[in-house]
């Protein structure tokens, strides 16, 4: 298991998509961060949600679908290293990538941009983990139904942009129709963004939105397991 994790980590560091997932949210933060006011509670939560969404909907499904397409999962089933071990390692590595992307954003925002950081750590960690679990479940479902890596990539991108719009990552929610903004709050990405914003305002995340993200994590994961094929 350890050797498998080391090999997969090396492959991940060579993957251009991993660099993309790190730099795009950072670019957005730096470009728009120069014009934010002290105490802003919008931009950094938005950048964090973008980072998690990119890893979950782009990196994770593309990697898993590509492994199945190339027969890697099938060949692993004939060795002591079971395909399930690879799935666990990939989930952990993608989580590490999401944490690294968010850590980079927090470091730059807190030191270079002087952005507001929340004083309550535990609600922020709980929100991050619950939202990441929900979005990773969606990524696994994409990997389950996509016939190959290219299709998983396309499905992930096509799903990411409307979800980003509904979540208020492309346009402020107060400039969206009320119905659309309300619907967006109950998408996995929208619930994550709003919950992070609540934490950044030194409040508590909505129990309802935490429950929504937890429900997505459980229900969509069950669907992904139902449709997933190793070959």
Short mmCIF file of C-alpha atoms in Angstrom, two decimals:
data_model
loop_
_atom_site.label_atom_id
_atom_site.label_comp_id
_atom_site.label_asym_id
_atom_site.label_seq_id
_atom_site.Cartn_x
_atom_site.Cartn_y
_atom_site.Cartn_z
CA UNK A 1 0.00 0.00 0.00
CA UNK A 2 2.83 2.39 0.89
CA UNK A 3 4.74 1.63 -2.31
CA UNK A 4 1.56 2.14 -4.32
CA UNK A 5 1.01 5.51 -2.64
CA UNK A 6 4.58 6.60 -3.44
CA UNK A 7 4.21 5.62 -7.10
CA UNK A 8 0.86 7.37 -7.42
CA UNK A 9 2.22 10.47 -5.72
CA UNK A 10 5.06 10.64 -8.26
CA UNK A 11 2.58 10.30 -11.10
CA UNK A 12 0.37 13.00 -9.60
CA UNK A 13 3.24 15.48 -9.35
CA UNK A 14 3.93 14.97 -13.06
CA UNK A 15 0.29 15.51 -14.02
CA UNK A 16 -0.30 18.94 -15.65
CA UNK A 17 -3.85 18.92 -14.33
CA UNK A 18 -2.53 18.96 -10.76
CA UNK A 19 -0.57 22.14 -11.47
CA UNK A 20 -3.66 23.57 -13.16
CA UNK A 21 -5.74 22.85 -10.04
CA UNK A 22 -3.18 24.67 -7.89
CA UNK A 23 -2.53 27.70 -10.06
CA UNK A 24 -5.97 28.64 -11.44
CA UNK A 25 -7.56 29.41 -8.04
CA UNK A 26 -4.37 31.19 -6.99
CA UNK A 27 -4.43 33.28 -10.15
CA UNK A 28 -8.04 34.29 -9.50
CA UNK A 29 -7.23 35.17 -5.90
CA UNK A 30 -4.21 37.31 -6.79
CA UNK A 31 -5.86 39.11 -9.71
CA UNK A 32 -8.98 40.06 -7.79
CA UNK A 33 -7.36 40.20 -4.36
CA UNK A 34 -5.60 43.46 -5.05
CA UNK A 35 -8.94 45.26 -5.16
CA UNK A 36 -10.72 43.70 -2.16
CA UNK A 37 -11.39 45.65 1.00
CA UNK A 38 -10.01 44.59 4.40
CA UNK A 39 -12.34 42.13 6.05
CA UNK A 40 -13.70 40.80 2.75
CA UNK A 41 -15.55 37.51 3.29
CA UNK A 42 -16.34 36.70 -0.35
CA UNK A 43 -13.24 36.25 -2.48
CA UNK A 44 -11.23 33.76 -0.44
CA UNK A 45 -14.14 31.36 0.23
CA UNK A 46 -14.94 31.56 -3.49
CA UNK A 47 -11.33 30.70 -4.42
CA UNK A 48 -11.32 27.78 -1.98
CA UNK A 49 -14.54 26.40 -3.48
CA UNK A 50 -13.06 26.73 -6.98
CA UNK A 51 -9.96 24.78 -5.90
CA UNK A 52 -11.94 21.91 -4.38
CA UNK A 53 -14.28 21.81 -7.38
CA UNK A 54 -11.41 21.55 -9.85
CA UNK A 55 -9.82 18.64 -8.00
CA UNK A 56 -13.12 16.81 -7.49
CA UNK A 57 -14.71 17.29 -10.90
CA UNK A 58 -11.61 17.36 -13.12
CA UNK A 59 -8.65 15.52 -11.59
CA UNK A 60 -10.36 12.68 -9.75
CA UNK A 61 -12.77 11.39 -12.43
CA UNK A 62 -10.26 11.80 -15.27
CA UNK A 63 -7.59 9.82 -13.42
CA UNK A 64 -9.87 6.95 -12.41
CA UNK A 65 -11.57 6.65 -15.80
CA UNK A 66 -8.19 6.70 -17.54
CA UNK A 67 -6.91 3.88 -15.32
CA UNK A 68 -9.95 1.78 -16.17
CA UNK A 69 -9.66 2.61 -19.88
CA UNK A 70 -6.01 1.49 -19.97
CA UNK A 71 -6.77 -1.75 -18.17
CA UNK A 72 -4.71 -0.84 -15.13
CA UNK A 73 -7.51 -1.71 -12.72
CA UNK A 74 -8.10 -5.04 -14.46
CA UNK A 75 -4.41 -5.96 -14.30
CA UNK A 76 -4.21 -4.99 -10.63
CA UNK A 77 -7.01 -7.44 -9.87
CA UNK A 78 -4.61 -10.31 -10.71
CA UNK A 79 -1.93 -9.06 -8.28
CA UNK A 80 -1.79 -8.78 -4.48
CA UNK A 81 -2.47 -5.04 -4.98
CA UNK A 82 -6.23 -4.96 -5.37
CA UNK A 83 -8.02 -2.28 -7.41
CA UNK A 84 -9.75 -1.12 -4.24
CA UNK A 85 -6.38 -0.18 -2.78
CA UNK A 86 -5.70 2.04 -5.77
CA UNK A 87 -9.07 3.73 -5.32
CA UNK A 88 -8.32 4.45 -1.66
CA UNK A 89 -4.86 5.80 -2.48
CA UNK A 90 -6.25 8.00 -5.24
CA UNK A 91 -8.93 9.44 -2.97
CA UNK A 92 -6.33 10.23 -0.31
CA UNK A 93 -3.93 11.80 -2.82
CA UNK A 94 -6.68 13.90 -4.37
CA UNK A 95 -7.64 15.02 -0.87
CA UNK A 96 -4.01 15.98 -0.25
CA UNK A 97 -4.04 17.94 -3.52
CA UNK A 98 -7.21 19.79 -2.47
CA UNK A 99 -5.69 20.55 0.95
CA UNK A 100 -2.47 21.77 -0.70
CA UNK A 101 -4.40 24.03 -3.08
CA UNK A 102 -6.44 25.51 -0.24
CA UNK A 103 -3.37 25.83 2.00
CA UNK A 104 -1.59 27.76 -0.74
CA UNK A 105 -4.56 30.09 -1.09
CA UNK A 106 -4.74 30.70 2.66
CA UNK A 107 -1.01 31.34 2.89
CA UNK A 108 -0.96 33.85 0.03
CA UNK A 109 -4.18 35.53 1.17
CA UNK A 110 -3.04 35.85 4.76
CA UNK A 111 0.55 37.00 4.14
CA UNK A 112 0.60 38.81 0.79
CA UNK A 113 -2.92 40.14 0.43
CA UNK A 114 -3.70 40.68 4.10
CA UNK A 115 -7.08 39.04 3.66
CA UNK A 116 -9.39 38.26 6.54
CA UNK A 117 -9.00 34.75 7.98
CA UNK A 118 -11.62 33.13 10.21
CA UNK A 119 -10.99 32.91 13.93
CA UNK A 120 -12.91 29.65 14.34
CA UNK A 121 -10.91 26.78 12.87
CA UNK A 122 -13.11 23.79 13.65
CA UNK A 123 -16.20 24.98 11.70
CA UNK A 124 -13.93 25.72 8.74
CA UNK A 125 -12.38 22.25 8.80
CA UNK A 126 -15.80 20.61 9.17
CA UNK A 127 -17.17 22.61 6.24
CA UNK A 128 -14.15 21.82 4.07
CA UNK A 129 -14.28 18.08 4.74
CA UNK A 130 -18.05 17.81 4.27
CA UNK A 131 -18.01 19.84 1.04
CA UNK A 132 -15.01 17.94 -0.30
CA UNK A 133 -16.71 14.62 0.41
CA UNK A 134 -19.81 15.77 -1.47
CA UNK A 135 -17.85 16.94 -4.51
CA UNK A 136 -15.57 13.88 -4.51
CA UNK A 137 -18.71 11.72 -4.59
CA UNK A 138 -19.81 13.55 -7.73
CA UNK A 139 -16.36 13.02 -9.23
CA UNK A 140 -16.54 9.30 -8.51
CA UNK A 141 -19.94 9.11 -10.15
CA UNK A 142 -18.50 10.77 -13.26
CA UNK A 143 -15.66 8.23 -13.25
CA UNK A 144 -18.20 5.43 -12.87
CA UNK A 145 -20.32 6.34 -15.90
CA UNK A 146 -17.65 7.76 -18.23
CA UNK A 147 -16.40 5.20 -20.79
CA UNK A 148 -12.87 6.64 -20.87
CA UNK A 149 -10.64 9.38 -19.49
CA UNK A 150 -11.42 11.87 -22.22
CA UNK A 151 -15.15 11.48 -21.65
CA UNK A 152 -14.67 11.87 -17.88
CA UNK A 153 -12.71 15.05 -18.52
CA UNK A 154 -15.45 16.41 -20.77
CA UNK A 155 -18.27 15.49 -18.41
CA UNK A 156 -16.42 17.02 -15.48
CA UNK A 157 -15.81 20.30 -17.31
CA UNK A 158 -19.38 20.47 -18.61
CA UNK A 159 -20.71 19.88 -15.11
CA UNK A 160 -18.27 22.22 -13.40
CA UNK A 161 -19.24 25.40 -15.25
CA UNK A 162 -23.02 25.33 -14.64
CA UNK A 163 -22.40 24.28 -11.05
CA UNK A 164 -19.96 27.19 -10.66
CA UNK A 165 -22.54 29.62 -12.02
CA UNK A 166 -25.28 28.34 -9.73
CA UNK A 167 -22.87 28.43 -6.80
CA UNK A 168 -22.12 32.11 -7.38
CA UNK A 169 -18.51 31.57 -8.41
CA UNK A 170 -18.94 33.34 -11.76
CA UNK A 171 -21.42 36.01 -10.73
CA UNK A 172 -22.25 37.31 -7.24
CA UNK A 173 -25.39 35.69 -5.92
CA UNK A 174 -26.91 39.08 -5.10
CA UNK A 175 -26.86 39.84 -8.84
CA UNK A 176 -28.61 36.60 -9.75
CA UNK A 177 -32.36 35.98 -9.81
CA UNK A 178 -33.51 34.99 -6.34
CA UNK A 179 -34.81 31.61 -7.50
CA UNK A 180 -31.54 30.74 -9.25
CA UNK A 181 -29.46 31.85 -6.26
CA UNK A 182 -31.64 29.80 -3.94
CA UNK A 183 -31.30 26.69 -6.10
CA UNK A 184 -27.55 27.23 -6.28
CA UNK A 185 -27.22 27.11 -2.50
CA UNK A 186 -28.41 23.51 -2.55
CA UNK A 187 -25.87 22.29 -5.08
CA UNK A 188 -22.70 20.71 -3.61
CA UNK A 189 -20.50 23.58 -4.79
CA UNK A 190 -23.00 26.24 -3.78
CA UNK A 191 -23.48 24.79 -0.31
CA UNK A 192 -19.71 24.67 0.14
CA UNK A 193 -19.22 28.27 -0.97
CA UNK A 194 -22.01 29.61 1.23
CA UNK A 195 -20.88 27.61 4.25
CA UNK A 196 -17.30 28.83 3.83
CA UNK A 197 -18.56 32.40 3.56
CA UNK A 198 -20.49 31.95 6.82
CA UNK A 199 -17.30 30.71 8.49
CA UNK A 200 -15.32 33.65 7.08
CA UNK A 201 -17.90 36.00 8.57
CA UNK A 202 -16.98 34.41 11.94
CA UNK A 203 -20.33 32.69 12.10
CA UNK A 204 -21.34 29.04 12.07
CA UNK A 205 -22.10 27.15 8.87
CA UNK A 206 -25.76 26.43 8.33
CA UNK A 207 -26.68 22.97 9.72
CA UNK A 208 -29.07 22.65 6.78
CA UNK A 209 -26.30 23.21 4.22
CA UNK A 210 -23.96 20.85 6.09
CA UNK A 211 -26.73 18.27 5.97
CA UNK A 212 -27.19 18.89 2.24
CA UNK A 213 -23.49 18.29 1.58
CA UNK A 214 -23.47 15.18 3.77
CA UNK A 215 -26.52 13.86 1.92
CA UNK A 216 -24.80 14.40 -1.43
CA UNK A 217 -21.71 12.60 -0.13
CA UNK A 218 -23.69 9.54 0.97
CA UNK A 219 -26.29 9.27 -1.80
CA UNK A 220 -24.01 10.04 -4.72
CA UNK A 221 -21.29 7.73 -3.34
CA UNK A 222 -23.80 4.90 -3.23
CA UNK A 223 -24.76 5.61 -6.84
CA UNK A 224 -21.08 5.72 -7.86
CA UNK A 225 -20.44 2.37 -6.18
CA UNK A 226 -23.49 0.91 -7.91
CA UNK A 227 -22.37 1.91 -11.41
CA UNK A 228 -18.58 1.68 -11.03
CA UNK A 229 -16.81 -1.00 -13.05
CA UNK A 230 -13.20 -2.02 -12.66
CA UNK A 231 -12.87 -2.81 -16.38
#
